Amino acid sequence: MTKSNPGHYFEDFKPGMELVHATPLTVSTGDLSLYRALTGSRHALYSAETFATTNGFDALPIDPLLAFHVVFGKTVPDISLNAVANLGYADGKFLKTVYPGDTLTAISDVIGVKENSNGKTGVVWVRTRGENQHGETVLSYVRWVMVHKKDPSSPAPDVSAPDLPEAVAASDLVAPSYRDWNSALAGSSWRYDDYQVGEKIDHVDGMTVEEAEHQTATRLYQNTAKVHFDAHAQAGSRFGKRLIYGGVVISIARALSFNGLESAAQMLAINAGTHAGPLFAGDTVYAWSEVLDKAELSDGTGALRLRLVATKNHPCSDFPLKGEDGKYHPDVLLDFDYWAAIPR
Amino acid sequence: MTKSNPGHYFEDFKPGMELVHATPLTVSTGDLSLYRALTGSRHALYSAETFATTNGFDALPIDPLLAFHVVFGKTVPDISLNAVANLGYADGKFLKTVYPGDTLTAISDVIGVKENSNGKTGVVWVRTRGENQHGETVLSYVRWVMVHKKDPSSPAPDVSAPDLPEAVAASDLVAPSYRDWNSALAGSSWRYDDYQVGEKIDHVDGMTVEEAEHQTATRLYQNTAKVHFDAHAQAGSRFGKRLIYGGVVISIARALSFNGLESAAQMLAINAGTHAGPLFAGDTVYAWSEVLDKAELSDGTGALRLRLVATKNHPCSDFPLKGEDGKYHPDVLLDFDYWAAIPR
Amino acid sequence: MTKSNPGHYFEDFKPGMELVHATPLTVSTGDLSLYRALTGSRHALYSAETFATTNGFDALPIDPLLAFHVVFGKTVPDISLNAVANLGYADGKFLKTVYPGDTLTAISDVIGVKENSNGKTGVVWVRTRGENQHGETVLSYVRWVMVHKKDPSSPAPDVSAPDLPEAVAASDLVAPSYRDWNSALAGSSWRYDDYQVGEKIDHVDGMTVEEAEHQTATRLYQNTAKVHFDAHAQAGSRFGKRLIYGGVVISIARALSFNGLESAAQMLAINAGTHAGPLFAGDTVYAWSEVLDKAELSDGTGALRLRLVATKNHPCSDFPLKGEDGKYHPDVLLDFDYWAAIPR
């Protein structure tokens, strides 16, 4: 019997099932450095210990997106090794700050299954949480994927699809309290009141992605999905080449969004996310944002609900998103909906 | 007189001579992160402090192969700057755990020399040890290289070739004692008793290597061999391009072997190693393993003696190794023989 | 009104103005590892805690050039986003050792402006300092750049160009006192007395630079200059491709200079620097040095004033610099003048 991991097929996922994923990871200042060097991240809150501790943190924290990619990466061998497509994210909440030295373990609960009408694939919903070494949940999100059936003739399970919120409610956000936000060090004087619902921001800058960069980032997260690493096998695939992990796109677009959203440093929740098109090495990522909603969290802190759109080889002064047919513009890579804290 | 290092030639190596190599290195959590990000390593024992301390370590340890590459790298300017070929390794033992913060110094003793019949080159055997800041030997191995003579007319030295064991004896292995090995977190329930001598495992996954990746890894180890870095000079070489450091192949193959050998996390000894063919950027590495031997080390721990074979652009379901002529299959990169600990 | 940073134009710079730059950065052992892995740096003083503490440091320090690139990187959005050219450096002094855990903030004072005769651009001089978390200046340097005017019809300001020293005076160097310099571990027995003014050293080795490497290094320093990252936009530029950050050239050339200047590990001052030509991915960097001056700093320590010349695709046994017309040889990338400490 083969000892290599065959992954799970649609029939293997039963609602109520818990999957403890392999390889907990102790995140470190080394991960901080690599994350910065690979994404271009430059929010003061995640760059400078002085800035972080002045604003209510115990030490220099790990960027929530880095923690998210680490937790997500661990789920790949169990959830999406035989996936046809990553369909979406919802109800993602960042509940506790992660610091260097913390060890993250990923655990998923199967919360829904639905066979597709073709009888060959099905959709699986999981709620994944990342726990630290104290057993505290630091983040939690729902993800759904389309997975192959092992045997097309196996009977379809009862349909059980979870109810998912369109967005995390502002009242569910774990709000920080910034004590002494320095606009010069943060990179901008724009704060909560300066952003208006409906406002669009072109982040101007572009970032070209190399094979070595996305592979290194994806291994940093211990995400092992083959399509990102195996050029020999991918030569025979639909695209003929390696596909860049969607998390790489999210983090680069988010880093580009610094230019115009400097003080919206702290991601609080992921409401939704669609990977609208594939990114390949050599392509240049651009990004724009739209303010979808606003919420006052405390006297000193508010939250912006932001749409972050990433494109490839298409600067975003025209804010590309969808065509009249409702389909994504072919240059759009990502349509990502999240909440970020911002000082008032 | 030129101040740049001319390296040593065959005549310079005298049995009994000790070489203290330059640039001791303090290994850090930054090295851990880079090693993971460049190789794809994902054993829980070397990823998670919780997992490591639960199983008898004082903290999150440095992967023995990372320590090996660091020690090896330091020897290059003194041993193999004028080498024609790296001929082999033997009797490699990992004697003491290396932790972030430890400083490694490399020291080599010349233990054998033998001029080749052509009178232009000779073989040099060295035993290299890595010492930590307390003067404790953390690892030790024998390596032999073919080196140019400076002057073909210089007389041949007396032949002195060391006796080398075919493999490190199981009784010489420094055995860990795992206290509470969690199979789910380790990634597999396969343990000592599940592996049989003669069993072959296809590790399935492939990893394509980019120039930036192998250069970055090789500099991480402070290995300065020119063939890995200088495309301008290599354009005039036999291969016409940069050659990837063999240690990069070992670590990638070892990381790929996680898929099927998840719990054989800790390398205890290097018995032998042959770099059968060159790897170049753009090639995809695959790997398979064979269980060569087994040994019970304690009530809770055993060891597997494993052959790790790496190939390029050749998935390993057919377990390629040698042809009927006894020569390596042209796609084989590495034939590496080692002991790894595994819980019983 | 757009929220993305438009950068400053020539008219915005007023002598006496202070610019506190965004994103202070806490440097870490992760940065040390990446700096080593991306540049090939291997001075014992910046590699081994044991070597550093034996020689008067409190811990393993950050390479002064790494600190310089970090401070420089922060100034880019405010100083050189609309720069036509980086014209020079002068009077750069490393005043205090930076250790992992220190947080660096960059602050610039505008010290001179001079409109060019074309009325479209002008030269701006700034003195930039890096401060640690205690408000101590760790390094300070002058840089001047040519910047676009926003409005060619705006009046020319009064000319105010600073007086700059040709080189930092030896008496202004902050001298280390090495207590127990180990030549074997440092990599060479050449010390202060072995180097002569006028001596030239070919550093022999070459390093080819990949897109992924220079981008990763430049992001490590949080330098955001677009020309280094945006292949899509650069396709329409004069060179048609991404330009490598000059600091990458400085650090690689400096790392190559280890081979021949092993014990001149600690940079004390930057006297001048000219980026004579552009470097692109795929090019191979070579380097040579000339001893310009010497100074005894204390009983145990001296300083060498060194010219470090980097070339591309041109090994340096012929010490290329300038032609008879006084112009730089077309293969020369960098002409860099600095002081380094060396044990006597």
PDB file of C-alpha atoms in Angstrom, chain C residues 79-236:
ATOM      1  CA  ILE C  79      12.753  62.230  -1.594  1.00  0.00           C
ATOM      2  CA  SER C  80      13.119  60.382  -4.826  1.00  0.00           C
ATOM      3  CA  LEU C  81       9.697  59.261  -6.035  1.00  0.00           C
ATOM      4  CA  ASN C  82       9.934  61.902  -8.751  1.00  0.00           C
ATOM      5  CA  ALA C  83      13.692  61.809  -9.049  1.00  0.00           C
ATOM      6  CA  VAL C  84      15.387  61.800 -12.421  1.00  0.00           C
ATOM      7  CA  ALA C  85      18.649  60.570 -10.980  1.00  0.00           C
ATOM      8  CA  ASN C  86      20.429  59.756  -7.755  1.00  0.00           C
ATOM      9  CA  LEU C  87      23.496  61.965  -8.071  1.00  0.00           C
ATOM     10  CA  GLY C  88      25.682  61.117  -5.134  1.00  0.00           C
ATOM     11  CA  TYR C  89      26.395  60.371  -1.506  1.00  0.00           C
ATOM     12  CA  ALA C  90      28.792  62.122   0.852  1.00  0.00           C
ATOM     13  CA  ASP C  91      29.788  62.381   4.483  1.00  0.00           C
ATOM     14  CA  GLY C  92      28.190  59.099   5.501  1.00  0.00           C
ATOM     15  CA  LYS C  93      29.062  58.072   9.027  1.00  0.00           C
ATOM     16  CA  PHE C  94      28.203  54.928  10.978  1.00  0.00           C
ATOM     17  CA  LEU C  95      27.946  56.236  14.504  1.00  0.00           C
ATOM     18  CA  LYS C  96      26.404  53.491  16.587  1.00  0.00           C
ATOM     19  CA  THR C  97      26.103  49.750  16.206  1.00  0.00           C
ATOM     20  CA  VAL C  98      22.658  48.449  15.263  1.00  0.00           C
ATOM     21  CA  TYR C  99      21.565  45.161  16.810  1.00  0.00           C
ATOM     22  CA  PRO C 100      18.658  42.840  16.052  1.00  0.00           C
ATOM     23  CA  GLY C 101      15.672  44.204  17.924  1.00  0.00           C
ATOM     24  CA  ASP C 102      16.559  47.832  17.293  1.00  0.00           C
ATOM     25  CA  THR C 103      13.975  49.956  15.509  1.00  0.00           C
ATOM     26  CA  LEU C 104      15.253  52.352  12.867  1.00  0.00           C
ATOM     27  CA  THR C 105      13.489  55.558  11.910  1.00  0.00           C
ATOM     28  CA  ALA C 106      14.698  57.736   9.031  1.00  0.00           C
ATOM     29  CA  ILE C 107      14.606  61.526   9.144  1.00  0.00           C
ATOM     30  CA  SER C 108      15.910  63.904   6.488  1.00  0.00           C
ATOM     31  CA  ASP C 109      16.780  67.587   6.582  1.00  0.00           C
ATOM     32  CA  VAL C 110      16.767  69.485   3.336  1.00  0.00           C
ATOM     33  CA  ILE C 111      20.165  71.192   3.236  1.00  0.00           C
ATOM     34  CA  GLY C 112      20.348  72.576  -0.280  1.00  0.00           C
ATOM     35  CA  VAL C 113      18.433  73.236  -3.497  1.00  0.00           C
ATOM     36  CA  LYS C 114      19.556  74.421  -6.904  1.00  0.00           C
ATOM     37  CA  GLU C 115      17.381  74.679  -9.974  1.00  0.00           C
ATOM     38  CA  ASN C 116      18.884  73.417 -13.201  1.00  0.00           C
ATOM     39  CA  SER C 117      19.292  75.813 -16.111  1.00  0.00           C
ATOM     40  CA  ASN C 118      16.637  73.926 -18.111  1.00  0.00           C
ATOM     41  CA  GLY C 119      14.014  75.120 -15.623  1.00  0.00           C
ATOM     42  CA  LYS C 120      12.434  71.686 -15.562  1.00  0.00           C
ATOM     43  CA  THR C 121      14.434  69.991 -12.840  1.00  0.00           C
ATOM     44  CA  GLY C 122      16.524  70.844  -9.849  1.00  0.00           C
ATOM     45  CA  VAL C 123      19.001  69.321  -7.457  1.00  0.00           C
ATOM     46  CA  VAL C 124      18.026  68.695  -3.848  1.00  0.00           C
ATOM     47  CA  TRP C 125      20.527  67.924  -1.075  1.00  0.00           C
ATOM     48  CA  VAL C 126      19.317  66.140   2.033  1.00  0.00           C
ATOM     49  CA  ARG C 127      21.087  64.955   5.149  1.00  0.00           C
ATOM     50  CA  THR C 128      19.397  61.782   6.287  1.00  0.00           C
ATOM     51  CA  ARG C 129      19.878  60.196   9.661  1.00  0.00           C
ATOM     52  CA  GLY C 130      18.763  56.880  11.031  1.00  0.00           C
ATOM     53  CA  GLU C 131      17.684  56.889  14.642  1.00  0.00           C
ATOM     54  CA  ASN C 132      17.220  53.908  16.917  1.00  0.00           C
ATOM     55  CA  GLN C 133      14.406  53.488  19.455  1.00  0.00           C
ATOM     56  CA  HIS C 134      16.368  55.502  21.991  1.00  0.00           C
ATOM     57  CA  GLY C 135      16.544  58.509  19.674  1.00  0.00           C
ATOM     58  CA  GLU C 136      20.249  57.958  19.076  1.00  0.00           C
ATOM     59  CA  THR C 137      21.588  58.632  15.586  1.00  0.00           C
ATOM     60  CA  VAL C 138      23.084  55.392  14.304  1.00  0.00           C
ATOM     61  CA  LEU C 139      24.073  56.641  10.879  1.00  0.00           C
ATOM     62  CA  SER C 140      23.986  59.871   8.924  1.00  0.00           C
ATOM     63  CA  TYR C 141      24.723  60.739   5.297  1.00  0.00           C
ATOM     64  CA  VAL C 142      24.172  63.353   2.637  1.00  0.00           C
ATOM     65  CA  ARG C 143      22.537  62.456  -0.647  1.00  0.00           C
ATOM     66  CA  TRP C 144      21.626  64.595  -3.578  1.00  0.00           C
ATOM     67  CA  VAL C 145      19.122  63.859  -6.296  1.00  0.00           C
ATOM     68  CA  MET C 146      17.812  65.510  -9.416  1.00  0.00           C
ATOM     69  CA  VAL C 147      14.043  66.003  -9.071  1.00  0.00           C
ATOM     70  CA  HIS C 148      11.356  67.117 -11.496  1.00  0.00           C
ATOM     71  CA  LYS C 149       9.669  70.446 -11.004  1.00  0.00           C
ATOM     72  CA  LYS C 150       5.913  70.170 -10.806  1.00  0.00           C
ATOM     73  CA  ASP C 151       5.521  73.398 -12.744  1.00  0.00           C
ATOM     74  CA  PRO C 152       8.370  74.534 -15.019  1.00  0.00           C
ATOM     75  CA  SER C 153       7.136  78.107 -14.728  1.00  0.00           C
ATOM     76  CA  SER C 154       7.517  78.281 -10.951  1.00  0.00           C
ATOM     77  CA  PRO C 155      10.350  80.620  -9.929  1.00  0.00           C
ATOM     78  CA  ALA C 156      13.781  79.277  -9.111  1.00  0.00           C
ATOM     79  CA  PRO C 157      14.629  79.287  -5.402  1.00  0.00           C
ATOM     80  CA  ASP C 158      17.804  80.853  -4.053  1.00  0.00           C
ATOM     81  CA  VAL C 159      20.703  78.552  -4.627  1.00  0.00           C
ATOM     82  CA  SER C 160      21.962  76.869  -1.471  1.00  0.00           C
ATOM     83  CA  ALA C 161      24.388  74.030  -1.974  1.00  0.00           C
ATOM     84  CA  PRO C 162      26.121  72.532   1.042  1.00  0.00           C
ATOM     85  CA  ASP C 163      29.856  72.285   1.460  1.00  0.00           C
ATOM     86  CA  LEU C 164      30.672  68.608   1.492  1.00  0.00           C
ATOM     87  CA  PRO C 165      33.917  66.941   2.459  1.00  0.00           C
ATOM     88  CA  GLU C 166      35.706  64.897  -0.180  1.00  0.00           C
ATOM     89  CA  ALA C 167      35.962  62.205   2.468  1.00  0.00           C
ATOM     90  CA  VAL C 168      35.111  61.740   6.115  1.00  0.00           C
ATOM     91  CA  ALA C 169      38.175  62.701   8.158  1.00  0.00           C
ATOM     92  CA  ALA C 170      39.828  59.751   9.871  1.00  0.00           C
ATOM     93  CA  SER C 171      39.528  61.645  13.144  1.00  0.00           C
ATOM     94  CA  ASP C 172      35.738  61.604  12.753  1.00  0.00           C
ATOM     95  CA  LEU C 173      35.525  57.827  12.450  1.00  0.00           C
ATOM     96  CA  VAL C 174      33.912  56.000  15.356  1.00  0.00           C
ATOM     97  CA  ALA C 175      36.637  53.461  15.986  1.00  0.00           C
ATOM     98  CA  PRO C 176      36.003  49.970  17.265  1.00  0.00           C
ATOM     99  CA  SER C 177      38.491  48.237  19.522  1.00  0.00           C
ATOM    100  CA  TYR C 178      38.970  44.664  18.512  1.00  0.00           C
ATOM    101  CA  ARG C 179      40.156  42.604  21.450  1.00  0.00           C
ATOM    102  CA  ASP C 180      40.897  39.207  20.087  1.00  0.00           C
ATOM    103  CA  TRP C 181      40.750  39.032  16.309  1.00  0.00           C
ATOM    104  CA  ASN C 182      41.129  35.434  15.119  1.00  0.00           C
ATOM    105  CA  SER C 183      42.640  35.425  11.643  1.00  0.00           C
ATOM    106  CA  ALA C 184      41.670  31.841  10.844  1.00  0.00           C
ATOM    107  CA  LEU C 185      38.024  32.472  11.648  1.00  0.00           C
ATOM    108  CA  ALA C 186      38.124  35.842   9.889  1.00  0.00           C
ATOM    109  CA  GLY C 187      39.393  34.139   6.758  1.00  0.00           C
ATOM    110  CA  SER C 188      42.764  35.846   6.278  1.00  0.00           C
ATOM    111  CA  SER C 189      45.925  36.814   8.069  1.00  0.00           C
ATOM    112  CA  TRP C 190      46.214  40.111   6.136  1.00  0.00           C
ATOM    113  CA  ARG C 191      45.921  43.041   8.507  1.00  0.00           C
ATOM    114  CA  TYR C 192      46.401  46.810   8.499  1.00  0.00           C
ATOM    115  CA  ASP C 193      50.126  46.753   7.818  1.00  0.00           C
ATOM    116  CA  ASP C 194      49.763  44.361   4.902  1.00  0.00           C
ATOM    117  CA  TYR C 195      47.801  46.823   2.781  1.00  0.00           C
ATOM    118  CA  GLN C 196      49.552  49.678   0.986  1.00  0.00           C
ATOM    119  CA  VAL C 197      48.092  52.882  -0.376  1.00  0.00           C
ATOM    120  CA  GLY C 198      47.690  52.443  -4.113  1.00  0.00           C
ATOM    121  CA  GLU C 199      47.360  48.671  -3.887  1.00  0.00           C
ATOM    122  CA  LYS C 200      44.679  47.151  -6.076  1.00  0.00           C
ATOM    123  CA  ILE C 201      42.906  43.886  -5.319  1.00  0.00           C
ATOM    124  CA  ASP C 202      40.964  41.808  -7.797  1.00  0.00           C
ATOM    125  CA  HIS C 203      38.191  40.057  -5.872  1.00  0.00           C
ATOM    126  CA  VAL C 204      38.001  37.357  -8.555  1.00  0.00           C
ATOM    127  CA  ASP C 205      34.544  35.944  -7.837  1.00  0.00           C
ATOM    128  CA  GLY C 206      31.397  36.837  -9.769  1.00  0.00           C
ATOM    129  CA  MET C 207      27.753  36.928  -8.740  1.00  0.00           C
ATOM    130  CA  THR C 208      24.891  36.801 -11.221  1.00  0.00           C
ATOM    131  CA  VAL C 209      21.784  38.625 -10.097  1.00  0.00           C
ATOM    132  CA  GLU C 210      18.252  37.402 -10.736  1.00  0.00           C
ATOM    133  CA  GLU C 211      15.047  39.470 -10.788  1.00  0.00           C
ATOM    134  CA  ALA C 212      13.706  37.610  -7.772  1.00  0.00           C
ATOM    135  CA  GLU C 213      16.846  38.336  -5.797  1.00  0.00           C
ATOM    136  CA  HIS C 214      17.085  42.074  -6.283  1.00  0.00           C
ATOM    137  CA  GLN C 215      13.354  42.534  -5.818  1.00  0.00           C
ATOM    138  CA  THR C 216      13.417  40.547  -2.594  1.00  0.00           C
ATOM    139  CA  ALA C 217      16.401  42.495  -1.278  1.00  0.00           C
ATOM    140  CA  THR C 218      14.895  45.849  -2.178  1.00  0.00           C
ATOM    141  CA  ARG C 219      11.616  44.957  -0.474  1.00  0.00           C
ATOM    142  CA  LEU C 220      13.580  43.771   2.560  1.00  0.00           C
ATOM    143  CA  TYR C 221      14.737  47.393   2.864  1.00  0.00           C
ATOM    144  CA  GLN C 222      11.196  48.622   2.163  1.00  0.00           C
ATOM    145  CA  ASN C 223      12.535  50.645  -0.735  1.00  0.00           C
ATOM    146  CA  THR C 224       9.591  51.144  -3.061  1.00  0.00           C
ATOM    147  CA  ALA C 225      11.097  52.847  -6.096  1.00  0.00           C
ATOM    148  CA  LYS C 226       8.921  51.679  -8.973  1.00  0.00           C
ATOM    149  CA  VAL C 227      11.706  51.126 -11.496  1.00  0.00           C
ATOM    150  CA  HIS C 228      12.863  48.066  -9.552  1.00  0.00           C
ATOM    151  CA  PHE C 229       9.547  46.221  -9.433  1.00  0.00           C
ATOM    152  CA  ASP C 230       7.198  47.030 -12.282  1.00  0.00           C
ATOM    153  CA  ALA C 231       8.196  45.167 -15.451  1.00  0.00           C
ATOM    154  CA  HIS C 232       4.954  46.156 -17.146  1.00  0.00           C
ATOM    155  CA  ALA C 233       5.657  49.881 -16.802  1.00  0.00           C
ATOM    156  CA  GLN C 234       9.379  49.474 -17.386  1.00  0.00           C
ATOM    157  CA  ALA C 235       8.694  47.814 -20.744  1.00  0.00           C
ATOM    158  CA  GLY C 236       7.993  51.327 -21.991  1.00  0.00           C
TER     159      GLY C 236
END
